[in-house]
XYZ file of C-alpha atoms in Angstrom:
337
model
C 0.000 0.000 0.000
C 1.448 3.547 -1.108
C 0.735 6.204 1.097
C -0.233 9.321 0.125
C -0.189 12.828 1.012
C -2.661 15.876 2.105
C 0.015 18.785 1.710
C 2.135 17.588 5.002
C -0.376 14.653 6.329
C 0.444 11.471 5.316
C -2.412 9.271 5.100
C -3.529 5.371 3.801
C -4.499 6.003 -0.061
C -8.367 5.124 1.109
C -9.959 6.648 4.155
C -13.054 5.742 6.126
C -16.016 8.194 6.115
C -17.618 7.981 9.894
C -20.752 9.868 9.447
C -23.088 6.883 8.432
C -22.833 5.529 11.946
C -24.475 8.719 13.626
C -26.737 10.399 10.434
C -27.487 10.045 6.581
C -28.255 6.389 5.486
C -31.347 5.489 7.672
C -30.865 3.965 11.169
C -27.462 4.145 12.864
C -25.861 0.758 14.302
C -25.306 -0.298 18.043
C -22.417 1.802 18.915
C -20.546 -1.184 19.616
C -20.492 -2.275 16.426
C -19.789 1.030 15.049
C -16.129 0.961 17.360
C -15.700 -2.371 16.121
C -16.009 -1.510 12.436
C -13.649 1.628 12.879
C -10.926 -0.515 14.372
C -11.061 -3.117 11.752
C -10.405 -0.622 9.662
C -7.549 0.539 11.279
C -5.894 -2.656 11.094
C -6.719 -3.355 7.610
C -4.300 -0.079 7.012
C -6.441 2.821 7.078
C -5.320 5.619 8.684
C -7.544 8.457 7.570
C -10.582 8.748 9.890
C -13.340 11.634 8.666
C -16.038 12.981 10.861
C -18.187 16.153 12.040
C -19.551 18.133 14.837
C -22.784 17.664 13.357
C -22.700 14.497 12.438
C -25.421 12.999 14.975
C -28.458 11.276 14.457
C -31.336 13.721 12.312
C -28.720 16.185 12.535
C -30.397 17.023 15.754
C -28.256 19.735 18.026
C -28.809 18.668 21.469
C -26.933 15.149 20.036
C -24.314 17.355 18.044
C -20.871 15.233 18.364
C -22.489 11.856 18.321
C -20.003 10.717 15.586
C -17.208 12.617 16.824
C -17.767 10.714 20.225
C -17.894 7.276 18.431
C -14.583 8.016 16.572
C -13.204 9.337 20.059
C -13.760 6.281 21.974
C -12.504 4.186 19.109
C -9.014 4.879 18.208
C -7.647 6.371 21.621
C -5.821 3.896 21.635
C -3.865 4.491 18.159
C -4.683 8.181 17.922
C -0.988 9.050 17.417
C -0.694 6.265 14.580
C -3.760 8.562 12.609
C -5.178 11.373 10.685
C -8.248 12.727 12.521
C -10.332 14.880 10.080
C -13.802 16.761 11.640
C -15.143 19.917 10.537
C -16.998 22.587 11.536
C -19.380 25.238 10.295
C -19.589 28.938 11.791
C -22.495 31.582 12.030
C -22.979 35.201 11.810
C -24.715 35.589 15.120
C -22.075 33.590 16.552
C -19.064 35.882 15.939
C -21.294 39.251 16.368
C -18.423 41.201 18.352
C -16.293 38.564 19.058
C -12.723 37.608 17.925
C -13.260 35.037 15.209
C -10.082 33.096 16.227
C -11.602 32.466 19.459
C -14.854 31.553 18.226
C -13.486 29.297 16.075
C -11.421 27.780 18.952
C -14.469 27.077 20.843
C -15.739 24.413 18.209
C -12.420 23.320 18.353
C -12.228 22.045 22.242
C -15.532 20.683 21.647
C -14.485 18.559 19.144
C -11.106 17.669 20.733
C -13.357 16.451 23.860
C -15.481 14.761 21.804
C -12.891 12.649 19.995
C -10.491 12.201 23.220
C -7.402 14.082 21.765
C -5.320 17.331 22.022
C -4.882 18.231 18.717
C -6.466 17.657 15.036
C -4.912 17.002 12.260
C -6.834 17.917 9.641
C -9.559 20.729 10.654
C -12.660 21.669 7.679
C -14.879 24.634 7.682
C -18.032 22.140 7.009
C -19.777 24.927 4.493
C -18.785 28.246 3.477
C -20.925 30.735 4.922
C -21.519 33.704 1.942
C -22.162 36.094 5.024
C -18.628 35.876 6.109
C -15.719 36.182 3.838
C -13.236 33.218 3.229
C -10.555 35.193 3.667
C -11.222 35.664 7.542
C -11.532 32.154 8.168
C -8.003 31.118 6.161
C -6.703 33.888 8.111
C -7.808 32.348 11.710
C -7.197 29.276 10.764
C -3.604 29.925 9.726
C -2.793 31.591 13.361
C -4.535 27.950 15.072
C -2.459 26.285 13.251
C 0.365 28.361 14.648
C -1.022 27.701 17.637
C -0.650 23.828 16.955
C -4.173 22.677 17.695
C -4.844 21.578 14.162
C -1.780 20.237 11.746
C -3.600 21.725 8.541
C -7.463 22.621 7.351
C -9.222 22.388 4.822
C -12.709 23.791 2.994
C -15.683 21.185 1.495
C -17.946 21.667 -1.292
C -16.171 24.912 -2.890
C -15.493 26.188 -6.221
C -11.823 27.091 -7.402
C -12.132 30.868 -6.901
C -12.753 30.087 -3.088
C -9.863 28.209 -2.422
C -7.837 29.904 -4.554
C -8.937 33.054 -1.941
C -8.111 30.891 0.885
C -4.703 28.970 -0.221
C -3.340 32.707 -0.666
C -3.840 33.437 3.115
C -3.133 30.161 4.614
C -2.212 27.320 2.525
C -5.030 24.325 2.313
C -4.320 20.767 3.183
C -7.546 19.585 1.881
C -10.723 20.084 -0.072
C -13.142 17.771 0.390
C -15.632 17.778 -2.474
C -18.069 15.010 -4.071
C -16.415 13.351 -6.765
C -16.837 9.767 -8.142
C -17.374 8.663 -12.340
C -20.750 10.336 -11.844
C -19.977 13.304 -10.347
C -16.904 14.855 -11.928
C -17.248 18.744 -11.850
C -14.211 19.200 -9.849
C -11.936 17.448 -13.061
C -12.426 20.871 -14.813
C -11.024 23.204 -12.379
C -11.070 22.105 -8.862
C -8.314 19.105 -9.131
C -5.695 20.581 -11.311
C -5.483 23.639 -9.222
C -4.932 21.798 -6.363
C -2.440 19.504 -8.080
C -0.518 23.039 -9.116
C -0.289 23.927 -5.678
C 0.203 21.072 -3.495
C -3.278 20.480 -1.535
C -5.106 17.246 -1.283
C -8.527 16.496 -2.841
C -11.235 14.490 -0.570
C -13.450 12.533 -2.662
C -16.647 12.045 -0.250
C -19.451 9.818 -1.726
C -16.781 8.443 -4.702
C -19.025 5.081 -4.780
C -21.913 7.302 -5.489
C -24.175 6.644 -2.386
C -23.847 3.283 -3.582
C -24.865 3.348 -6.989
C -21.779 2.255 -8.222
C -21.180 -0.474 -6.203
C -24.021 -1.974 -8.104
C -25.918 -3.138 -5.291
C -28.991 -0.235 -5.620
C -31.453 -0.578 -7.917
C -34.861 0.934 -8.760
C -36.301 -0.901 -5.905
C -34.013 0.355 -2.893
C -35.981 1.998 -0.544
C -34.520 5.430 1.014
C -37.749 6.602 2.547
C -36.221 6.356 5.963
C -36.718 10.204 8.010
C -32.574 10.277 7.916
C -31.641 9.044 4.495
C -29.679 11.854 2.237
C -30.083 9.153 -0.498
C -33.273 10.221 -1.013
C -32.477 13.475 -2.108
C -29.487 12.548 -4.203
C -30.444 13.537 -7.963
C -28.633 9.787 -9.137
C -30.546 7.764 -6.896
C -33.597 8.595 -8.677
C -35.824 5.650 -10.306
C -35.013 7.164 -14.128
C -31.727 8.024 -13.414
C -30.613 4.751 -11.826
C -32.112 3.162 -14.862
C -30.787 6.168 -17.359
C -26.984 5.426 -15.729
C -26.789 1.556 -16.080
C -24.034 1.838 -18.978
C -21.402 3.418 -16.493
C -22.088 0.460 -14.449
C -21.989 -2.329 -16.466
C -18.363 -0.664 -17.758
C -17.311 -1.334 -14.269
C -18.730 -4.857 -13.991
C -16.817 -5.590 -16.783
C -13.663 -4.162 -15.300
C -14.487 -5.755 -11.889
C -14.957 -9.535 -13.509
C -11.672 -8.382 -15.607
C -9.748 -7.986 -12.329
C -11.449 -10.346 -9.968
C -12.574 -7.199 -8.263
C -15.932 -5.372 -7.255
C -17.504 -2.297 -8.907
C -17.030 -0.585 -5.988
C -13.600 -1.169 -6.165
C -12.728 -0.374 -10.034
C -14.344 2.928 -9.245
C -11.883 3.534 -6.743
C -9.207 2.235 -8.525
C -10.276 4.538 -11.089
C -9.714 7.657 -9.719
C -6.823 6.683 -7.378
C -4.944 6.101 -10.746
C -6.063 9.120 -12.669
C -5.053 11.208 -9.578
C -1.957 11.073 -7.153
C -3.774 13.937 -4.915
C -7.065 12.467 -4.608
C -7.353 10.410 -0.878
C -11.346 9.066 -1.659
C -13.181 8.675 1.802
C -15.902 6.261 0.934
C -18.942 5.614 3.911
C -20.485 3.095 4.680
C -22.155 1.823 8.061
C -21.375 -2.347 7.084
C -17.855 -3.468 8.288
C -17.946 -6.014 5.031
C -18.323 -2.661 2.954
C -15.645 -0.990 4.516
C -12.866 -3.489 4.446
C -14.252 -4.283 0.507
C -13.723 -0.543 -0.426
C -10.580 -0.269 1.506
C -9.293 -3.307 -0.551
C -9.286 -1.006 -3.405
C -5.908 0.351 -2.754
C -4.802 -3.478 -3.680
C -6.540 -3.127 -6.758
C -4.247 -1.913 -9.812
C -5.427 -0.925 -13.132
C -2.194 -0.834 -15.879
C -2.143 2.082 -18.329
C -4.006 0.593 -21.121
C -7.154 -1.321 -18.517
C -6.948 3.028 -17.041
C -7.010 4.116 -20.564
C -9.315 2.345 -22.021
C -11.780 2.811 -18.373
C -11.437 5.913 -18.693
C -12.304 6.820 -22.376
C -15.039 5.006 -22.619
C -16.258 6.460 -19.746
C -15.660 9.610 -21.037
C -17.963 8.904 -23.844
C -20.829 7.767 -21.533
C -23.496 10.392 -21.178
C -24.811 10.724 -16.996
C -28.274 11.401 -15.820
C -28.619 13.561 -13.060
C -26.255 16.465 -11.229
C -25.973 17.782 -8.080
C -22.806 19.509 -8.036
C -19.813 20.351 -6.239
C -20.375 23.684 -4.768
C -23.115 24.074 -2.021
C -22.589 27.110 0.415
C -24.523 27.012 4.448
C -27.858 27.729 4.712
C -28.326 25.494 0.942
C -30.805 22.092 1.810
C -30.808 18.862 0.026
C -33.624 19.850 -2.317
C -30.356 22.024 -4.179
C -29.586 18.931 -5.268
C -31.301 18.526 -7.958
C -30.847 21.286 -9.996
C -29.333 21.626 -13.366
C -25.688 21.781 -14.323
């Protein structure tokens, strides 16, 4: 397994996505099970663990940190062998007359509470919030990580012209956007700026809620009160149907390499880019350790080349896009490229 880097953080090529145990995919497992599924993980190889402060169950804020406790009390005892990612998200109201710095601090020792450690290594402002400039957040971030509470940060869900506003203040680890062979915005601008200027990309949802695994179909129900899938412009009945050519590409591929889909589509885009670290999530230890096992999984330059341009030639049904600011719902989802 060849590790990669997230500007100075060295991670596992593959990370684990935590937020399906606490929020998102319809009811959370026993916590138990949930510990026991992040530590498999760990000794599989992973070593890049992703969560939130409001990751908790219906995104409800008396249980804010629910998944930030659950990765706590599961790797205290490797912390130091890790990359802990969580993120945060930041209000007007909240910095009305206040020093920003501090405010953002005080998410901070939440978080560190919640997940049992004295430092983070990788620290995300959640959304961008168009009320308060970019700027002032790269700029507080930059003297915290002075401060050496967090190693690096990062933004999620951003266009180029924000980061590039941010990298100039205070250089970005990470951005953590969707991405996956059904979601690709971020190829036209978002990755090769990044590549030009050293800062890791964050795939989150790179199986595509599942479609690409090949195990959803027309019939999956995602009616469940906390299920994102049901808002997820892919997922829908003609689009699932519309989009079965980019999977059966992959089953080919998969039977090709004695592999899964799941896997060729991480395979895919962990050898078109050296910066991309995908953070797939899933709440079923068998799911995790299969989409971990994609780092094993080697496409040569003509199974990539040919993957990829036929892909290319494949038209996709549905959008949601890369670029979703706070205060934006679900319903945004579905709107038109």
């Amino acid at each position: 397994m060849e590790k990669r880097f997230l500007r100075n953080l060295e991670v596992s090529p593959i990370g684990m996505g935590c937020m399906g145990f606490s929020h998102g995919y319809g009811d959370i497992p026993e916590e138990s099970y949930s510990i026991e599924a992040i530590q498999k993980a760990y000794e599989f190889g992973c070593t890049f663990f992703d969560t939130a402060e409001g990751y908790a169950p219906n995104r409800s804020p008396e249980s804010k940190g629910h998944n930030e406790k659950i990765l706590g009390k599961a790797v205290k005892n490797f912390r130091q062998k890790i990359v802990l990612a969580t993120k945060f998200m930041l209000a007007v109201d909240e910095i009305a007359g206040k020093n920003i710095v501090d405010v953002i601090k005080s998410h901070l020792e939440n978080s560190l509470k919640n997940l049992q450690t004295d430092y983070v290594d990788l620290y995300y402002l959640h959304r961008v919030n168009p009320e308060i400039p970019v700027e002032k957040i790269a700029e507080a971030m930059g003297k915290i990580i002075d401060a050496g509470i967090i190693r690096g940060w990062g933004l999620s869900q951003v266009s180029v012209d924000t980061i590039k506003k941010a990298n100039e203040i205070a250089p970005l680890a990470a951005v953590q956007n969707i991405y996956s062979m059904i979601e690709r915005s971020i190829e036209e601008e978002v990755i090769p700026y990044c590549l030009e200027n050293n800062i890791g990309v964050v795939p989150f949802s790179p199986i595509a809620s599942g479609f690409l695994s090949g195990k959803v179909t027309t019939q999956t129900d995602f009616s469940h009160s906390d299920d994102v899938r049901k808002f997820v412009p892919q997922l829908k009945r003609e689009n699932i149907e519309a989009n079965q050519p980019i999977l059966d590409l992959i089953k080919k591929f998969a039977a090709e390499k004695n592999a899964t889909p799941a896997q060729i589509s991480l395979a895919w885009m962990l050898k078109k880019y050296k910066n991309v670290v995908p953070i797939p999530g899933s709440k079923n230890q068998g799911r995790i350790l299969e989409n971990l096992g994609a780092w094993n999984v080697n496409l040569s330059d003509e199974e990539f080349s040919e993957l990829d341009s036929t892909l290319n030639k494949i038209p996709v049904a549905g959008f949601r896009g890369h670029v979703e600011m706070m205060g934006g719902t679900m319903k945004d989802w579905d709107r038109k490229k």
